[in-house]
Amino acid sequence: MRNNKTSYLLHLADNALILSQRLGEWCGHAPILEQDIAITNITLDILGQARYFYQLASRVDKKDKEEDFYAYYRNEREFKNLLLLEQPNGDWSQTLLRQFFYDSYCILLYSELEKSKDKNIAAIASKAIKEVKYHYKYSSEWVIRLGDGTKESNQKLKNSLNYLWDFTGELFEVAEYEKEMIEKGIAPDVSKFKTTWFNNVTEIFNKANIEVPQTTWFQSGGKSGLHTENLGKLLTDLQYMQRTYPNCTW
Amino acid sequence: MENSKNWPLWEIFIRSKRGLSHKHVGSLRASDAQMAIENARDVYTRRQEGISIWVIESKNITASDPGEQDSLFDPSGDKPYRHPTFYKLPDELKNI
Amino acid sequence: MTAKAISQEERFYQLIDKEEKIEPKDWMPEKYRNTMIRQISQHAHSEVVGMLPEGNWISRAPSLRRKAALLAKIQDEAGHGLYLYSAAETLGADREELIEELHIGKAKYSSIFNYPTLSWADIGAIGWLVDGAAIMNQVMLCRTSYGPYSRAMVRICKEESFHQRQGYDILLTLCNGTKEQKEMAQDALNRWWYPSLMMFGPKDDESVHSDYSIKMKIKRFSNDELRQRFVDATVPQAEYLGLKVPDKNLKFNAKTENYSFTEPDWSEFYNVIKGNGPCNKDRIKTRREAFENGKWVRDAAIAYAEKQKQNNKNGKQ
């Protein structure tokens, strides 16, 4: 069993890694060169965050493993990322909506983590929050643009919303390993973000001419290692080299 | 589908550090000014090349006509008295 | 002060002779304009299509550090494509039309990108050989006679300096690794060597555009000159890796300080250019799909921008 802090750090790191793995799929395929470059900048920021958290996790874990061990040698059930982040890119609206949901959440999360009693976590968060604020600006603008753009783009955004909404409930669930972190003032209680997050999303959706779904039932499990089928395939790709040629230096 | 409109072209100016003026670095496409600034940030400042960005839609720039180059710029060529080297002062004079 | 008025045309050739740059609004012969548009847009297409073979390994990069470097490199290529399309637009070309020509198979791009990336070592080989060859060309183009092209190249060269190192570093790590890793590196060199030599274009006596480009100072060296420089620079780097250049006739000539080498198979070169390379169809299809799938996104952004403009106008009245 890993200690709770390692698990919590892996949760943060996995969120960033899995999302950046997804975003990286856009490189070379975005709607226009300018946006290809923009989305890859975001990918690089988030991949960078993943690395900081893995590096810290490896120091806390004290198993003498490096960042890549955590990214490449853990199985599906050991990954603790939010289900939302492993969902496929779909079209531009699905990617940007997923991003918007996550960015709105990360602004709250990292602002709190900046005040964490763990100085190392606080340091990573205070670097990341600057990036996240820009990501939020970018993704919220795109959500508004697509929602208030053409009839077609509005419909596509609605379809994406219909698909992704079920995964947003998990953002506010507290995992077992998180409880100790909350008690010790290392991590914020994410369940308290719900109202702020929801109000913010509603505000942007109003500008985007789309409505917040009324569903009250949400998917859950990612934070504790129970994933959708999407993660396994993503990891197959991600881990291919290290699994095929174990223990090599690259 | 009807023929669609392209995103307009914008000229990008970057201030690389405090104390320097904005300098033209190139152009890019964006649907509006706000996006032009963000695209400029992503395209032209990936290596910390800037601290401030100006964008202007290319069609709004008025340029001088290269055909008029001679009449516009040659006349200033025979006015050496505008340059400090025109005035020969004694060497022993300091701070002037 | 009595210099008689000279024609636009004389003025243009004077500028070329004096090594002055030609700028967008200057008068220029149609042939020069068209040559420039063709060359710059081909260059832009090469950057953008060139993202795909490397993009094939983003998801599978074997370490997070390598993944970040690879993403940054491919992103640079998108940037370079953009700088170049912008330079072409200063000549009156339209980016969408140039892209359309690529998508219908009318425009050319560097044929090297029609080869597949089959192993991680290929990412190393592309950085080392393909970027290495490209840099030879691009350093020369920094001095090209058309101002916007030259400025774009200066910027590109500055940014690309890490690309070749990134590639070589990948191979260096493989060559210091296990037997399997080293074999992977050798296999990559075997496959990418001759296509890299082809990147400089056909032999001088068969190159259709070369003469004019040299005369107009668009290009400063011939294809063969650049190819020779590339071989001379690259062979010692291969030796340092402990890899064998796949050329039995490769020989150092101490007198000229050049390597003599086997020419690539030019029939393969022309065949790939014709569209029969292993990946031609796939590359174009991928680019076309990205563009077509992005249409509704671009349209939405424009529609939104227009609505906003309208709202602002109404708000002010």
mmCIF file of N, CA and C in Angstrom, chain A residues 58-99:
data_model
loop_
_atom_site.group_PDB
_atom_site.id
_atom_site.type_symbol
_atom_site.label_atom_id
_atom_site.label_comp_id
_atom_site.label_asym_id
_atom_site.label_seq_id
_atom_site.Cartn_x
_atom_site.Cartn_y
_atom_site.Cartn_z
ATOM 1 N N SER A 58 7.647 10.693 -6.428
ATOM 2 C CA SER A 58 8.745 9.726 -6.313
ATOM 3 C C SER A 58 9.614 10.043 -5.091
ATOM 4 N N ARG A 59 9.723 11.324 -4.739
ATOM 5 C CA ARG A 59 10.495 11.656 -3.537
ATOM 6 C C ARG A 59 9.733 11.223 -2.282
ATOM 7 N N VAL A 60 8.424 11.395 -2.313
ATOM 8 C CA VAL A 60 7.605 11.026 -1.162
ATOM 9 C C VAL A 60 7.505 9.508 -1.031
ATOM 10 N N ASP A 61 7.447 8.843 -2.155
ATOM 11 C CA ASP A 61 7.240 7.388 -2.200
ATOM 12 C C ASP A 61 8.477 6.623 -1.732
ATOM 13 N N LYS A 62 9.636 7.232 -1.891
ATOM 14 C CA LYS A 62 10.912 6.669 -1.443
ATOM 15 C C LYS A 62 11.156 5.253 -1.936
ATOM 16 N N LYS A 63 10.757 4.954 -3.149
ATOM 17 C CA LYS A 63 11.026 3.630 -3.693
ATOM 18 C C LYS A 63 12.150 3.707 -4.720
ATOM 19 N N ASP A 64 12.817 4.845 -4.756
ATOM 20 C CA ASP A 64 13.934 5.010 -5.662
ATOM 21 C C ASP A 64 13.532 4.848 -7.121
ATOM 22 N N LYS A 65 12.317 5.325 -7.441
ATOM 23 C CA LYS A 65 11.863 5.267 -8.829
ATOM 24 C C LYS A 65 11.773 6.691 -9.355
ATOM 25 N N GLU A 66 11.932 6.831 -10.666
ATOM 26 C CA GLU A 66 11.833 8.164 -11.247
ATOM 27 C C GLU A 66 10.458 8.402 -11.847
ATOM 28 N N GLU A 67 10.268 9.662 -12.313
ATOM 29 C CA GLU A 67 8.945 10.030 -12.825
ATOM 30 C C GLU A 67 8.391 9.019 -13.827
ATOM 31 N N ASP A 68 9.257 8.539 -14.725
ATOM 32 C CA ASP A 68 8.767 7.659 -15.776
ATOM 33 C C ASP A 68 8.206 6.339 -15.239
ATOM 34 N N PHE A 69 8.743 5.897 -14.120
ATOM 35 C CA PHE A 69 8.225 4.651 -13.561
ATOM 36 C C PHE A 69 6.723 4.777 -13.326
ATOM 37 N N TYR A 70 6.320 5.902 -12.750
ATOM 38 C CA TYR A 70 4.905 6.070 -12.406
ATOM 39 C C TYR A 70 4.035 6.220 -13.649
ATOM 40 N N ALA A 71 4.588 6.821 -14.670
ATOM 41 C CA ALA A 71 3.813 7.018 -15.895
ATOM 42 C C ALA A 71 3.735 5.737 -16.719
ATOM 43 N N TYR A 72 4.823 4.972 -16.713
ATOM 44 C CA TYR A 72 4.926 3.881 -17.689
ATOM 45 C C TYR A 72 4.733 2.475 -17.126
ATOM 46 N N TYR A 73 4.880 2.310 -15.825
ATOM 47 C CA TYR A 73 4.831 0.939 -15.305
ATOM 48 C C TYR A 73 3.682 0.676 -14.345
ATOM 49 N N ARG A 74 2.686 1.540 -14.342
ATOM 50 C CA ARG A 74 1.514 1.214 -13.541
ATOM 51 C C ARG A 74 0.373 0.779 -14.459
ATOM 52 N N ASN A 75 -0.486 -0.080 -13.931
ATOM 53 C CA ASN A 75 -1.608 -0.582 -14.708
ATOM 54 C C ASN A 75 -2.837 0.303 -14.525
ATOM 55 N N GLU A 76 -3.770 0.043 -15.425
ATOM 56 C CA GLU A 76 -5.047 0.754 -15.419
ATOM 57 C C GLU A 76 -5.610 1.005 -14.023
ATOM 58 N N ARG A 77 -5.679 -0.054 -13.223
ATOM 59 C CA ARG A 77 -6.340 0.059 -11.920
ATOM 60 C C ARG A 77 -5.551 0.923 -10.938
ATOM 61 N N GLU A 78 -4.294 1.184 -11.260
ATOM 62 C CA GLU A 78 -3.477 2.004 -10.367
ATOM 63 C C GLU A 78 -3.554 3.496 -10.711
ATOM 64 N N PHE A 79 -4.098 3.800 -11.873
ATOM 65 C CA PHE A 79 -4.213 5.214 -12.256
ATOM 66 C C PHE A 79 -5.383 5.860 -11.535
ATOM 67 N N LYS A 80 -5.144 7.089 -11.083
ATOM 68 C CA LYS A 80 -6.125 7.752 -10.223
ATOM 69 C C LYS A 80 -6.696 9.021 -10.837
ATOM 70 N N ASN A 81 -6.579 9.144 -12.142
ATOM 71 C CA ASN A 81 -7.088 10.358 -12.790
ATOM 72 C C ASN A 81 -8.609 10.372 -12.840
ATOM 73 N N LEU A 82 -9.141 11.568 -12.987
ATOM 74 C CA LEU A 82 -10.577 11.752 -13.164
ATOM 75 C C LEU A 82 -11.030 11.136 -14.494
ATOM 76 N N LEU A 83 -12.190 10.514 -14.453
ATOM 77 C CA LEU A 83 -12.719 9.882 -15.676
ATOM 78 C C LEU A 83 -12.848 10.880 -16.823
ATOM 79 N N LEU A 84 -13.236 12.097 -16.476
ATOM 80 C CA LEU A 84 -13.429 13.139 -17.488
ATOM 81 C C LEU A 84 -12.222 13.232 -18.421
ATOM 82 N N LEU A 85 -11.030 13.120 -17.837
ATOM 83 C CA LEU A 85 -9.812 13.436 -18.581
ATOM 84 C C LEU A 85 -9.375 12.337 -19.530
ATOM 85 N N GLU A 86 -9.866 11.126 -19.313
ATOM 86 C CA GLU A 86 -9.483 10.042 -20.222
ATOM 87 C C GLU A 86 -10.448 9.928 -21.399
ATOM 88 N N GLN A 87 -11.526 10.716 -21.381
ATOM 89 C CA GLN A 87 -12.499 10.632 -22.474
ATOM 90 C C GLN A 87 -11.856 11.124 -23.775
ATOM 91 N N PRO A 88 -12.261 10.502 -24.879
ATOM 92 C CA PRO A 88 -11.624 10.855 -26.166
ATOM 93 C C PRO A 88 -11.798 12.330 -26.517
ATOM 94 N N ASN A 89 -10.915 12.806 -27.387
ATOM 95 C CA ASN A 89 -10.975 14.199 -27.819
ATOM 96 C C ASN A 89 -12.267 14.544 -28.528
ATOM 97 N N GLY A 90 -12.826 13.568 -29.248
ATOM 98 C CA GLY A 90 -13.997 13.877 -30.069
ATOM 99 C C GLY A 90 -13.661 15.002 -31.026
ATOM 100 N N ASP A 91 -14.616 15.915 -31.229
ATOM 101 C CA ASP A 91 -14.303 17.056 -32.091
ATOM 102 C C ASP A 91 -13.780 18.202 -31.228
ATOM 103 N N TRP A 92 -13.540 19.346 -31.884
ATOM 104 C CA TRP A 92 -12.944 20.494 -31.190
ATOM 105 C C TRP A 92 -13.814 20.917 -29.993
ATOM 106 N N SER A 93 -15.126 20.805 -30.139
ATOM 107 C CA SER A 93 -16.010 21.249 -29.050
ATOM 108 C C SER A 93 -15.879 20.322 -27.846
ATOM 109 N N GLN A 94 -15.738 19.039 -28.093
ATOM 110 C CA GLN A 94 -15.611 18.096 -26.974
ATOM 111 C C GLN A 94 -14.287 18.304 -26.237
ATOM 112 N N THR A 95 -13.234 18.512 -26.995
ATOM 113 C CA THR A 95 -11.932 18.761 -26.374
ATOM 114 C C THR A 95 -11.946 20.045 -25.552
ATOM 115 N N LEU A 96 -12.531 21.089 -26.128
ATOM 116 C CA LEU A 96 -12.507 22.384 -25.434
ATOM 117 C C LEU A 96 -13.458 22.420 -24.261
ATOM 118 N N LEU A 97 -14.556 21.681 -24.360
ATOM 119 C CA LEU A 97 -15.486 21.637 -23.237
ATOM 120 C C LEU A 97 -14.860 20.849 -22.077
ATOM 121 N N ARG A 98 -14.238 19.738 -22.402
ATOM 122 C CA ARG A 98 -13.533 18.952 -21.383
ATOM 123 C C ARG A 98 -12.483 19.837 -20.701
ATOM 124 N N GLN A 99 -11.779 20.587 -21.538
ATOM 125 C CA GLN A 99 -10.750 21.479 -21.033
ATOM 126 C C GLN A 99 -11.352 22.552 -20.125
#
